[in-house]
Coordinates of C-alpha atoms in Angstrom, one line a residue:
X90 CA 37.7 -56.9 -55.9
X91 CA 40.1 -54.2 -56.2
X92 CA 41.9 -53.6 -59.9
X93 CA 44.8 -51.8 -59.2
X94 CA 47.0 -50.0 -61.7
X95 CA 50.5 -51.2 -62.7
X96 CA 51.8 -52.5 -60.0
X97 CA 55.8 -51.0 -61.7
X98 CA 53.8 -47.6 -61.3
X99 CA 52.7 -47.6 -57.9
X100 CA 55.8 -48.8 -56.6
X101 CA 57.4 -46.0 -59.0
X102 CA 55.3 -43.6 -57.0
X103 CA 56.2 -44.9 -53.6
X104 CA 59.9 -44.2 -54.3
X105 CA 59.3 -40.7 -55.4
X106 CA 57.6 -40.1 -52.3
X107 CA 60.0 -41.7 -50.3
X108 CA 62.8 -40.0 -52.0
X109 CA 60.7 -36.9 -51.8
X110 CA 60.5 -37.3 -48.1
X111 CA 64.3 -38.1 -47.4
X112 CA 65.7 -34.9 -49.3
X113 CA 63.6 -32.6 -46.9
X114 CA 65.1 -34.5 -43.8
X115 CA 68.8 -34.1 -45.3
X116 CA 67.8 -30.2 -46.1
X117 CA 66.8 -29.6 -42.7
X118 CA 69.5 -31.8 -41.0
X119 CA 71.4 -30.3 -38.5
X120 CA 69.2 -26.8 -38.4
X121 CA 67.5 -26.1 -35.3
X122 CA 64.3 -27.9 -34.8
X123 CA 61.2 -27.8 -33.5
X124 CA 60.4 -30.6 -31.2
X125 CA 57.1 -31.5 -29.6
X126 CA 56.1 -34.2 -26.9
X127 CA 52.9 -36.2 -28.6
X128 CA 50.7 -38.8 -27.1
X129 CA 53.0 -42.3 -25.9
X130 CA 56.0 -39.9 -24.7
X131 CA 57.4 -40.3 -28.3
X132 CA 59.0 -36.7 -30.1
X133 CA 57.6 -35.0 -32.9
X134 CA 59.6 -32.5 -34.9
X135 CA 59.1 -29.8 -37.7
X136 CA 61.3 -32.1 -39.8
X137 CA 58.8 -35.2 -39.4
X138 CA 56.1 -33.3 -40.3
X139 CA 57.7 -31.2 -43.0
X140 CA 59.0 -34.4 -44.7
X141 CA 55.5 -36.0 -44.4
X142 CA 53.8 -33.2 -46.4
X143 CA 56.7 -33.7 -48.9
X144 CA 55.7 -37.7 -49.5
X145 CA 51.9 -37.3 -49.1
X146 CA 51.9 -34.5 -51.7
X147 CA 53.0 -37.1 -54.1
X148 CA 50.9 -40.0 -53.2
X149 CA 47.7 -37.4 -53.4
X150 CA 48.9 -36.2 -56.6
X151 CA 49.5 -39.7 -58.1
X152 CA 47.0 -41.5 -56.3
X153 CA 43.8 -39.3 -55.6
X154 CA 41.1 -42.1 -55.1
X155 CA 43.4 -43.7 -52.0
X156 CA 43.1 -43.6 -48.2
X157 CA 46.3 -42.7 -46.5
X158 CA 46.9 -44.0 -43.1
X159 CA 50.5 -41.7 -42.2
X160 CA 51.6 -41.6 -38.5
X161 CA 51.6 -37.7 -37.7
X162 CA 48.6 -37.4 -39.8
X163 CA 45.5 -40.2 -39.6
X164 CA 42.3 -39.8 -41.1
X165 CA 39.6 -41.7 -39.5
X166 CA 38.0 -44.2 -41.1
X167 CA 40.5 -45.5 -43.2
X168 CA 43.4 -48.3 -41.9
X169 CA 46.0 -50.9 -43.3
X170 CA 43.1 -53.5 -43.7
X171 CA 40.9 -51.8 -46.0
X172 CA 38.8 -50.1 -43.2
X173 CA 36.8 -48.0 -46.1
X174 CA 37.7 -50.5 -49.3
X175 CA 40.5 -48.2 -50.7
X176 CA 43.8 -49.0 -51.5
X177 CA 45.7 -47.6 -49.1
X178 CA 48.9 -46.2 -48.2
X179 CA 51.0 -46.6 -45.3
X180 CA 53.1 -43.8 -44.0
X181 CA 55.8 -43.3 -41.8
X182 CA 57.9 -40.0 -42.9
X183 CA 60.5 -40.3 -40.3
X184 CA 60.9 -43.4 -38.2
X185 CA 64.0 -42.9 -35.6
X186 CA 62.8 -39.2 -34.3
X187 CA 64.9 -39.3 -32.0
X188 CA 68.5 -40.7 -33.7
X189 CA 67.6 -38.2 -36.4
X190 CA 67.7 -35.2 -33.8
X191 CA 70.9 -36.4 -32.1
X192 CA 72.7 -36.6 -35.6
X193 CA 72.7 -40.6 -36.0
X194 CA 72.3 -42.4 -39.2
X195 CA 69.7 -45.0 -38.5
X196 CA 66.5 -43.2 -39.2
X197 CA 63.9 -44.1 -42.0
X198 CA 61.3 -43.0 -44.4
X199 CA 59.1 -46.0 -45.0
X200 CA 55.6 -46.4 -47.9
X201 CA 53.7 -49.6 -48.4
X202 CA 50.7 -49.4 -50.5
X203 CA 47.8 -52.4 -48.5
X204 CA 45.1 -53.5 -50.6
X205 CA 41.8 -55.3 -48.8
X206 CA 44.3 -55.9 -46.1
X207 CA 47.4 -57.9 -48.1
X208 CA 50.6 -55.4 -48.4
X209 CA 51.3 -55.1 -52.3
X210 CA 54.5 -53.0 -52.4
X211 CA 56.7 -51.1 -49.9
X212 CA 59.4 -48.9 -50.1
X213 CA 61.8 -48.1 -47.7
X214 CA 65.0 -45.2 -47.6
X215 CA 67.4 -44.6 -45.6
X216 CA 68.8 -41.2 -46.0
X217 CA 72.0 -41.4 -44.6
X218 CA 73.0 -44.3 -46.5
X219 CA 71.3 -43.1 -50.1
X220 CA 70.0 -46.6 -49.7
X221 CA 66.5 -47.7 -51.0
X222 CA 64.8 -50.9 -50.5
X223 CA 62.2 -52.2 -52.3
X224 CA 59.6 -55.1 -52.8
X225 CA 56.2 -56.1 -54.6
X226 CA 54.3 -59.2 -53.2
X227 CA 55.2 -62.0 -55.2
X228 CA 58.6 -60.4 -56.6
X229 CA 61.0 -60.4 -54.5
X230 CA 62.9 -57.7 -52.4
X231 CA 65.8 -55.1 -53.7
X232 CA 67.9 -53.1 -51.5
X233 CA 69.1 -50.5 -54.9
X234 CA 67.9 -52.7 -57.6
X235 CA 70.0 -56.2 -56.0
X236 CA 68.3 -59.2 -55.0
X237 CA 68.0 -59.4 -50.7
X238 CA 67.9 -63.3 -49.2
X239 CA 67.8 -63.5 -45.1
X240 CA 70.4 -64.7 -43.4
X241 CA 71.2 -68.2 -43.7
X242 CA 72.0 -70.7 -39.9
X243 CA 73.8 -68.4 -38.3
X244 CA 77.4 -69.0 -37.6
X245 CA 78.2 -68.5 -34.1
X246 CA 75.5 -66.9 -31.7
X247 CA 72.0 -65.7 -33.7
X248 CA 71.4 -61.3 -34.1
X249 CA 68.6 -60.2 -33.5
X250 CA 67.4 -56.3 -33.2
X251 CA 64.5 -55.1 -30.9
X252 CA 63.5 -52.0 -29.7
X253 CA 62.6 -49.5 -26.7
X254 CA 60.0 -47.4 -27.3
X255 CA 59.4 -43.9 -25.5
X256 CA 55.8 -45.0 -23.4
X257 CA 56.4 -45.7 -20.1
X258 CA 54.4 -48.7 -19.7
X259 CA 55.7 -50.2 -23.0
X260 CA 59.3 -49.1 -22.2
X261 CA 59.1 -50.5 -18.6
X262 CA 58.5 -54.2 -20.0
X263 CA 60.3 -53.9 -22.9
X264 CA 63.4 -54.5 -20.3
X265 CA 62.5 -58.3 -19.8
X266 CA 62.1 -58.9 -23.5
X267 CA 66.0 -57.9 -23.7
X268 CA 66.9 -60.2 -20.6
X269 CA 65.1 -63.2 -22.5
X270 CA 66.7 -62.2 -25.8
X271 CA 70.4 -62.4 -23.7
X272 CA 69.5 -65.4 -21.6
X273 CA 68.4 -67.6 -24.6
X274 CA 71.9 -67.1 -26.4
X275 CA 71.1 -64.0 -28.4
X276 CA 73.2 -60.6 -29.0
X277 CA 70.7 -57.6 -29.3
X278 CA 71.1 -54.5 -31.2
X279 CA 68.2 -51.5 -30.9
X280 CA 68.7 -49.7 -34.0
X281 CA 66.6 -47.2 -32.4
X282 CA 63.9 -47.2 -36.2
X283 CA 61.9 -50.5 -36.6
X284 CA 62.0 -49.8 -40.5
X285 CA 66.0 -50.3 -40.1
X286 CA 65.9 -52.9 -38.4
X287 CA 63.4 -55.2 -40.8
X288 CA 65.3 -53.8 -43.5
X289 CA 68.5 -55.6 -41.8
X290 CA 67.0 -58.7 -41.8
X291 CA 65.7 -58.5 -45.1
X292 CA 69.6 -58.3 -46.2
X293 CA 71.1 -60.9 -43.6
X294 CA 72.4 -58.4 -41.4
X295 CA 70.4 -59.3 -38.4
X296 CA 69.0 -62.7 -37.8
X297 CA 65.8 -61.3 -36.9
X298 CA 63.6 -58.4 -35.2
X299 CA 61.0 -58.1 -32.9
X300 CA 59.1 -55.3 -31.2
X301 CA 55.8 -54.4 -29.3
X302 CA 54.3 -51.3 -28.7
X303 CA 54.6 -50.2 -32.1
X304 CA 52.4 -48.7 -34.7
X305 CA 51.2 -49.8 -38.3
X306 CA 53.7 -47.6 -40.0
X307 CA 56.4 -49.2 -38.0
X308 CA 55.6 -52.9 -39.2
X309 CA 53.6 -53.0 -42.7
X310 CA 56.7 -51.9 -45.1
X311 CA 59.3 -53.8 -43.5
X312 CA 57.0 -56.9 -42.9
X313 CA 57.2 -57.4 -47.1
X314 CA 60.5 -56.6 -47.1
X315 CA 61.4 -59.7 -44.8
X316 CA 58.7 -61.8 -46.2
X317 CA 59.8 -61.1 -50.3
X318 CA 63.4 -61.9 -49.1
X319 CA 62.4 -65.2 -47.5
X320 CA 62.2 -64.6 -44.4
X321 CA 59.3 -65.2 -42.0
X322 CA 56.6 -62.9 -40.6
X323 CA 54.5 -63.7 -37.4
X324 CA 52.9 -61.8 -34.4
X325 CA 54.2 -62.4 -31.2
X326 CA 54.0 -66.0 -29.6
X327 CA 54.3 -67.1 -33.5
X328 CA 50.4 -66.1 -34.4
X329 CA 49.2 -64.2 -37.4
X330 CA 51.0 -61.1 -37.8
X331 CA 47.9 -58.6 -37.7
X332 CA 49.6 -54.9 -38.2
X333 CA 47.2 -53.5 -35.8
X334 CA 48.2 -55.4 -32.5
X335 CA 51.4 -53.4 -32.5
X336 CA 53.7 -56.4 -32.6
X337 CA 55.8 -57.9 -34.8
X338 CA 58.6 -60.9 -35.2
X339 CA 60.6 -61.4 -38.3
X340 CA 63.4 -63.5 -38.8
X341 CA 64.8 -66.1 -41.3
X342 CA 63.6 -69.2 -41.2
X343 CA 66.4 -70.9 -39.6
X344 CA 66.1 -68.1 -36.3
X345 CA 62.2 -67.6 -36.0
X346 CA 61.0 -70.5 -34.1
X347 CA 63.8 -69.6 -31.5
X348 CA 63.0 -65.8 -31.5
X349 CA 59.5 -66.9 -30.9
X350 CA 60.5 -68.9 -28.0
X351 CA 62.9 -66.0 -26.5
X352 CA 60.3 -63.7 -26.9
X353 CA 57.5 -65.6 -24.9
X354 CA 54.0 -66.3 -26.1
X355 CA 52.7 -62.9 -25.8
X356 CA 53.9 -59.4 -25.5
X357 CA 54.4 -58.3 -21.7
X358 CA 51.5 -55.6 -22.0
X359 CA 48.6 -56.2 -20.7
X360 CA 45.2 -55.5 -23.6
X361 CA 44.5 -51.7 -23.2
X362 CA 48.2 -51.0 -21.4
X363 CA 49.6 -50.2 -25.4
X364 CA 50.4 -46.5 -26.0

């Protein structure tokens, strides 16, 4: 078994990496940018990666004997469910690429620290907003230091948020999960950043989210964000959530079971079809 040190600590470290990470995307905001096409269709800039040295400086510094799993930069051997026995952290120094180049708010910078495969802590900013949100297994969930619950039965027609992602094959079949969302009674909003989006639900603002196609650093901090503030966490079909299938439905309680439904039970990708 793992002894880890104070958990206050780690979670302290989290949001200076986090923080670290969001002041170099606000520095750099509206320069000119470098922008690459990686693997999936999905774009890549100088920021992302410049912000990403920024937060894993710190968690190296603070955290030397941990496995990192960080989207532009994955070591093998090492994984959200204790692939090598580490601790590990979970990266994702820029989720919402894409809203971040066209000047849009809803972008991310999202740590969760995963210990023999149960998420301990996360931390998730949003720079725009000056926002932080923040939760430790077993103590709830903060969005700047005040208490989050989900949403309670919603009033008139149930949120939820979803996304599109850039791969064509993933992209292509995303299009029915948005005509089951409509034709079962929901609205939709794509906040264009998974992070956001759990983060919404973890403060009531959507009834739920779900999303295939998506990576571990998409998932893991938001998942215990949702979870911490009540809500509930499941794969798609209603299954385990496992962070490496690349799917994910959270929603309050009083939404899930019908998200589930809406969604259908199982992603419409075929097994090896995933970016």
């Amino acid at each position: 078994m793992t002894t880890l040190p104070d958990t206050g600590a780690l979670a302290a470290t989290a949001a200076y990496a986090a923080s670290e990470a969001a002041d170099e995307l606000l520095r750099r905001r509206g320069t000119r940018r470098e922008v690459r096409i990686k693997a999936g269709d999905a774009p890549v800039s100088d920021a992302d990666l410049a912000a990403e040295r920024r937060a894993l400086a710190v968690l190296r510094g603070r955290t030397p004997g941990f496995g990192i799993v960080s989207e532009e930069s994955v070591p093998a051997g090492t994984g959200p469910e204790g692939g090598d026995g580490r601790p590990t952290w979970i990266v994702d120094p820029l989720d919402g690429t894409t809203n971040y180049l066209r000047g849009l708010p809803d972008y991310a910078v999202a740590v969760a620290l995963v210990v023999a495969g149960s998420t301990q802590l996360a931390v998730i900013r949003l720079p725009e907003y000056g926002t932080e949100f923040r939760a430790v297994a077993g103590a709830g969930a903060f969005r700047d230091g005040v208490p989050l619950r989900v949403a309670a039965a919603p009033p008139g027609r149930p949120l939820a948020g979803t996304g599109f992602g850039t791969d064509g094959v993933v992209r292509e079949r995303q299009r029915s999960v948005a005509d089951r969302l409509l034709g079962a009674g929901f609205e939709i909003r794509e906040p264009g950043s998974a992070s956001t989006g759990l983060c919404r639900v973890a403060c009531g603002s959507y009834d739920g989210y779900l999303e295939f196609g998506v990576g571990v650093w998409d998932t893991v901090p938001g998942a215990l964000l949702v979870r911490e503030a009540g809500g509930v966490v499941t794969g798609w079909g209603g299954g385990a959530f496992t962070p490496r299938h690349g799917h994910v439905v959270a929603a309050s309680p009083a939404v899930h079971g019908r998200l589930v439904e809406a969604g259908g039970a199982r992603p419409p990708v075929a097994p090896g079809e995933r970016a």
